[in-house]
């Protein structure tokens, strides 16, 4: 399974011009934890995914890279 959530976290972070440390500070996690999310070593909890989506003002579907299929 592809790590879309990690790729999207990185993409959204870079689009805002933020470093990993800056985003980690905003989310109250370590830079190491954030790096693990981005690199696929860890998957953020649902609560953390909601915080990340809210921070970037995107939906959870957008964060995880889920496309609507009808």
Short mmCIF file of N, CA, C and O in Angstrom, two decimals:
data_model
loop_
_atom_site.label_atom_id
_atom_site.label_comp_id
_atom_site.label_asym_id
_atom_site.label_seq_id
_atom_site.Cartn_x
_atom_site.Cartn_y
_atom_site.Cartn_z
N UNK A 1 0.84 -1.19 0.00
CA UNK A 1 0.00 0.00 0.00
C UNK A 1 0.89 1.25 0.00
O UNK A 1 1.84 1.34 0.76
N UNK A 2 0.55 2.16 -0.84
CA UNK A 2 1.32 3.39 -0.97
C UNK A 2 1.05 4.32 0.22
O UNK A 2 -0.04 4.35 0.76
N UNK A 3 2.08 5.06 0.63
CA UNK A 3 1.95 5.96 1.78
C UNK A 3 1.50 7.34 1.33
O UNK A 3 2.27 8.29 1.32
N UNK A 4 0.23 7.45 0.95
CA UNK A 4 -0.29 8.74 0.49
C UNK A 4 -0.34 9.77 1.60
O UNK A 4 -0.09 10.94 1.36
N UNK A 5 -0.68 9.36 2.81
CA UNK A 5 -0.80 10.34 3.89
C UNK A 5 0.54 11.01 4.14
O UNK A 5 0.61 12.23 4.29
N UNK A 6 1.61 10.24 4.17
CA UNK A 6 2.94 10.83 4.38
C UNK A 6 3.34 11.78 3.27
O UNK A 6 3.85 12.87 3.51
N UNK A 7 3.09 11.35 2.04
CA UNK A 7 3.41 12.20 0.89
C UNK A 7 2.61 13.49 0.93
O UNK A 7 3.13 14.56 0.62
N UNK A 8 1.35 13.38 1.33
CA UNK A 8 0.50 14.57 1.37
C UNK A 8 0.89 15.50 2.52
O UNK A 8 0.87 16.72 2.34
N UNK A 9 1.24 14.95 3.67
CA UNK A 9 1.70 15.80 4.76
C UNK A 9 2.91 16.60 4.29
O UNK A 9 2.97 17.82 4.48
N UNK A 10 3.85 15.94 3.66
CA UNK A 10 5.05 16.62 3.16
C UNK A 10 4.67 17.67 2.11
O UNK A 10 5.14 18.80 2.16
N UNK A 11 3.78 17.29 1.20
CA UNK A 11 3.38 18.22 0.13
C UNK A 11 2.71 19.47 0.70
O UNK A 11 3.06 20.60 0.32
N UNK A 12 1.80 19.28 1.64
CA UNK A 12 1.12 20.42 2.25
C UNK A 12 2.10 21.28 3.06
O UNK A 12 2.03 22.51 3.04
N UNK A 13 3.02 20.62 3.76
CA UNK A 13 4.01 21.35 4.58
C UNK A 13 4.90 22.21 3.68
O UNK A 13 5.11 23.40 3.95
N UNK A 14 5.41 21.61 2.63
CA UNK A 14 6.31 22.32 1.71
C UNK A 14 5.56 23.48 1.03
O UNK A 14 6.11 24.57 0.87
N UNK A 15 4.30 23.26 0.67
CA UNK A 15 3.50 24.30 0.03
C UNK A 15 3.34 25.51 0.95
O UNK A 15 3.24 26.64 0.47
N UNK A 16 3.33 25.27 2.26
CA UNK A 16 3.24 26.38 3.23
C UNK A 16 4.61 26.96 3.56
O UNK A 16 4.70 27.90 4.35
N UNK A 17 5.67 26.39 2.99
CA UNK A 17 7.02 26.89 3.24
C UNK A 17 7.51 26.60 4.65
O UNK A 17 8.31 27.38 5.19
N UNK A 18 7.07 25.50 5.22
CA UNK A 18 7.43 25.17 6.59
C UNK A 18 8.47 24.06 6.63
O UNK A 18 8.48 23.17 5.78
N UNK A 19 9.31 24.11 7.66
CA UNK A 19 10.23 23.01 7.92
C UNK A 19 9.50 21.94 8.72
O UNK A 19 8.43 22.20 9.29
N UNK A 20 10.10 20.76 8.80
CA UNK A 20 9.51 19.73 9.66
C UNK A 20 9.43 20.21 11.10
O UNK A 20 8.43 19.97 11.77
N UNK A 21 10.44 20.90 11.57
CA UNK A 21 10.45 21.36 12.95
C UNK A 21 9.33 22.37 13.20
O UNK A 21 8.66 22.32 14.23
N UNK A 22 9.12 23.26 12.26
CA UNK A 22 8.05 24.26 12.43
C UNK A 22 6.68 23.59 12.52
O UNK A 22 5.87 23.94 13.37
N UNK A 23 6.43 22.63 11.64
CA UNK A 23 5.14 21.94 11.67
C UNK A 23 5.03 21.09 12.93
O UNK A 23 3.97 21.08 13.58
N UNK A 24 6.08 20.41 13.30
CA UNK A 24 6.06 19.59 14.51
C UNK A 24 5.72 20.45 15.72
O UNK A 24 4.92 20.04 16.58
N UNK A 25 6.30 21.63 15.80
CA UNK A 25 6.00 22.54 16.91
C UNK A 25 4.53 22.93 16.93
O UNK A 25 3.91 22.99 18.00
N UNK A 26 3.95 23.18 15.77
CA UNK A 26 2.54 23.56 15.69
C UNK A 26 1.62 22.42 16.12
O UNK A 26 0.54 22.65 16.65
N UNK A 27 2.06 21.17 15.84
CA UNK A 27 1.24 20.00 16.15
C UNK A 27 1.58 19.39 17.52
O UNK A 27 0.96 18.40 17.91
N UNK A 28 2.56 19.95 18.19
CA UNK A 28 3.01 19.46 19.50
C UNK A 28 3.50 18.02 19.45
O UNK A 28 3.17 17.20 20.31
N UNK A 29 4.27 17.71 18.40
CA UNK A 29 4.93 16.41 18.29
C UNK A 29 6.41 16.68 18.04
O UNK A 29 6.81 17.82 17.73
N UNK A 30 7.22 15.64 18.15
CA UNK A 30 8.64 15.80 17.87
C UNK A 30 8.86 15.85 16.36
O UNK A 30 8.03 15.35 15.58
N UNK A 31 9.97 16.42 15.95
CA UNK A 31 10.32 16.44 14.54
C UNK A 31 10.50 15.00 14.05
O UNK A 31 10.14 14.65 12.93
N UNK A 32 11.03 14.16 14.91
CA UNK A 32 11.23 12.75 14.58
C UNK A 32 9.90 12.06 14.28
O UNK A 32 9.81 11.28 13.32
N UNK A 33 8.88 12.33 15.08
CA UNK A 33 7.57 11.73 14.83
C UNK A 33 7.01 12.21 13.50
O UNK A 33 6.49 11.42 12.71
N UNK A 34 7.12 13.51 13.24
CA UNK A 34 6.63 14.05 11.98
C UNK A 34 7.37 13.44 10.80
O UNK A 34 6.77 13.07 9.78
N UNK A 35 8.68 13.31 10.92
CA UNK A 35 9.48 12.69 9.88
C UNK A 35 9.02 11.26 9.62
O UNK A 35 8.92 10.82 8.47
N UNK A 36 8.70 10.55 10.69
CA UNK A 36 8.21 9.17 10.54
C UNK A 36 6.87 9.12 9.81
O UNK A 36 6.63 8.22 9.02
N UNK A 37 6.00 10.10 10.07
CA UNK A 37 4.74 10.17 9.34
C UNK A 37 5.01 10.38 7.85
O UNK A 37 4.45 9.70 7.00
N UNK A 38 5.88 11.33 7.55
CA UNK A 38 6.15 11.67 6.16
C UNK A 38 6.83 10.54 5.40
O UNK A 38 6.60 10.36 4.21
N UNK A 39 7.68 9.79 6.10
CA UNK A 39 8.44 8.72 5.45
C UNK A 39 7.76 7.36 5.50
O UNK A 39 8.31 6.39 4.99
N UNK A 40 6.60 7.29 6.14
CA UNK A 40 5.86 6.04 6.17
C UNK A 40 6.27 5.08 7.28
O UNK A 40 5.79 3.96 7.32
N UNK A 41 7.14 5.52 8.17
CA UNK A 41 7.54 4.68 9.29
C UNK A 41 6.45 4.54 10.33
O UNK A 41 6.38 3.54 11.04
N UNK A 42 5.61 5.54 10.43
CA UNK A 42 4.48 5.56 11.36
C UNK A 42 3.28 6.15 10.65
O UNK A 42 3.43 7.00 9.77
N UNK A 43 2.12 5.73 11.07
CA UNK A 43 0.87 6.33 10.58
C UNK A 43 0.30 7.14 11.73
O UNK A 43 0.20 6.64 12.85
N UNK A 44 -0.06 8.39 11.48
CA UNK A 44 -0.63 9.19 12.56
C UNK A 44 -1.94 8.60 13.06
O UNK A 44 -2.69 8.01 12.28
N UNK A 45 -2.19 8.75 14.34
CA UNK A 45 -3.48 8.32 14.90
C UNK A 45 -4.59 9.12 14.23
O UNK A 45 -4.33 10.17 13.61
N UNK A 46 -5.80 8.67 14.41
CA UNK A 46 -6.94 9.40 13.85
C UNK A 46 -6.99 10.82 14.42
O UNK A 46 -7.20 11.79 13.68
N UNK A 47 -6.77 10.94 15.72
CA UNK A 47 -6.79 12.28 16.35
C UNK A 47 -5.71 13.18 15.75
O UNK A 47 -5.97 14.36 15.47
N UNK A 48 -4.53 12.63 15.52
CA UNK A 48 -3.44 13.43 14.93
C UNK A 48 -3.76 13.76 13.48
O UNK A 48 -3.51 14.88 13.01
N UNK A 49 -4.32 12.81 12.74
CA UNK A 49 -4.69 13.07 11.35
C UNK A 49 -5.71 14.21 11.27
O UNK A 49 -5.62 15.06 10.38
N UNK A 50 -6.64 14.24 12.20
CA UNK A 50 -7.63 15.32 12.23
C UNK A 50 -6.94 16.65 12.51
O UNK A 50 -7.23 17.66 11.85
N UNK A 51 -6.00 16.67 13.45
CA UNK A 51 -5.26 17.91 13.73
C UNK A 51 -4.49 18.39 12.51
O UNK A 51 -4.48 19.58 12.20
N UNK A 52 -3.86 17.46 11.81
CA UNK A 52 -3.07 17.80 10.62
C UNK A 52 -4.01 18.35 9.53
O UNK A 52 -3.72 19.39 8.92
N UNK A 53 -5.11 17.64 9.30
CA UNK A 53 -6.07 18.10 8.28
C UNK A 53 -6.62 19.48 8.63
O UNK A 53 -6.71 20.35 7.76
N UNK A 54 -6.96 19.67 9.90
CA UNK A 54 -7.46 20.99 10.32
C UNK A 54 -6.41 22.07 10.14
O UNK A 54 -6.72 23.17 9.67
N UNK A 55 -5.16 21.77 10.48
CA UNK A 55 -4.09 22.75 10.33
C UNK A 55 -3.96 23.19 8.87
O UNK A 55 -3.82 24.38 8.59
N UNK A 56 -4.00 22.22 7.95
CA UNK A 56 -3.84 22.54 6.54
C UNK A 56 -5.16 22.91 5.86
O UNK A 56 -5.18 23.21 4.67
N UNK A 57 -6.25 22.89 6.61
CA UNK A 57 -7.58 23.21 6.09
C UNK A 57 -7.94 22.35 4.89
O UNK A 57 -8.36 22.85 3.84
N UNK A 58 -7.75 21.04 5.07
CA UNK A 58 -8.13 20.05 4.06
C UNK A 58 -9.00 19.00 4.75
O UNK A 58 -9.04 18.91 5.97
N UNK A 59 -9.69 18.21 3.96
CA UNK A 59 -10.49 17.13 4.52
C UNK A 59 -9.58 15.94 4.82
O UNK A 59 -8.46 15.84 4.30
N UNK A 60 -10.09 15.02 5.64
CA UNK A 60 -9.34 13.79 5.89
C UNK A 60 -9.15 13.01 4.60
O UNK A 60 -8.10 12.40 4.38
N UNK A 61 -10.16 13.02 3.74
CA UNK A 61 -10.03 12.34 2.44
C UNK A 61 -8.87 12.91 1.64
O UNK A 61 -8.09 12.17 1.03
N UNK A 62 -8.76 14.23 1.62
CA UNK A 62 -7.65 14.86 0.90
C UNK A 62 -6.31 14.49 1.55
O UNK A 62 -5.34 14.23 0.85
N UNK A 63 -6.28 14.46 2.87
CA UNK A 63 -5.03 14.14 3.57
C UNK A 63 -4.55 12.75 3.25
O UNK A 63 -3.37 12.53 3.01
N UNK A 64 -5.47 11.79 3.23
CA UNK A 64 -5.06 10.40 2.99
C UNK A 64 -5.00 10.06 1.50
O UNK A 64 -4.61 8.96 1.13
N UNK A 65 -5.38 11.02 0.65
CA UNK A 65 -5.30 10.80 -0.79
C UNK A 65 -6.42 9.92 -1.33
O UNK A 65 -6.26 9.23 -2.32
N UNK A 66 -7.55 9.98 -0.66
CA UNK A 66 -8.70 9.18 -1.09
C UNK A 66 -9.50 9.94 -2.12
O UNK A 66 -9.97 11.05 -1.85
N UNK A 67 -9.67 9.35 -3.27
CA UNK A 67 -10.47 9.94 -4.34
C UNK A 67 -11.87 9.38 -4.28
O UNK A 67 -12.07 8.20 -4.04
N UNK A 68 -12.82 10.25 -4.50
CA UNK A 68 -14.22 9.81 -4.51
C UNK A 68 -14.45 8.90 -5.71
O UNK A 68 -14.07 9.22 -6.83
N UNK A 69 -15.04 7.73 -5.43
CA UNK A 69 -15.36 6.78 -6.52
C UNK A 69 -16.85 6.54 -6.48
O UNK A 69 -17.41 6.15 -5.47
N UNK A 70 -17.48 6.79 -7.60
CA UNK A 70 -18.93 6.62 -7.66
C UNK A 70 -19.24 5.37 -8.45
O UNK A 70 -18.66 5.05 -9.43
#
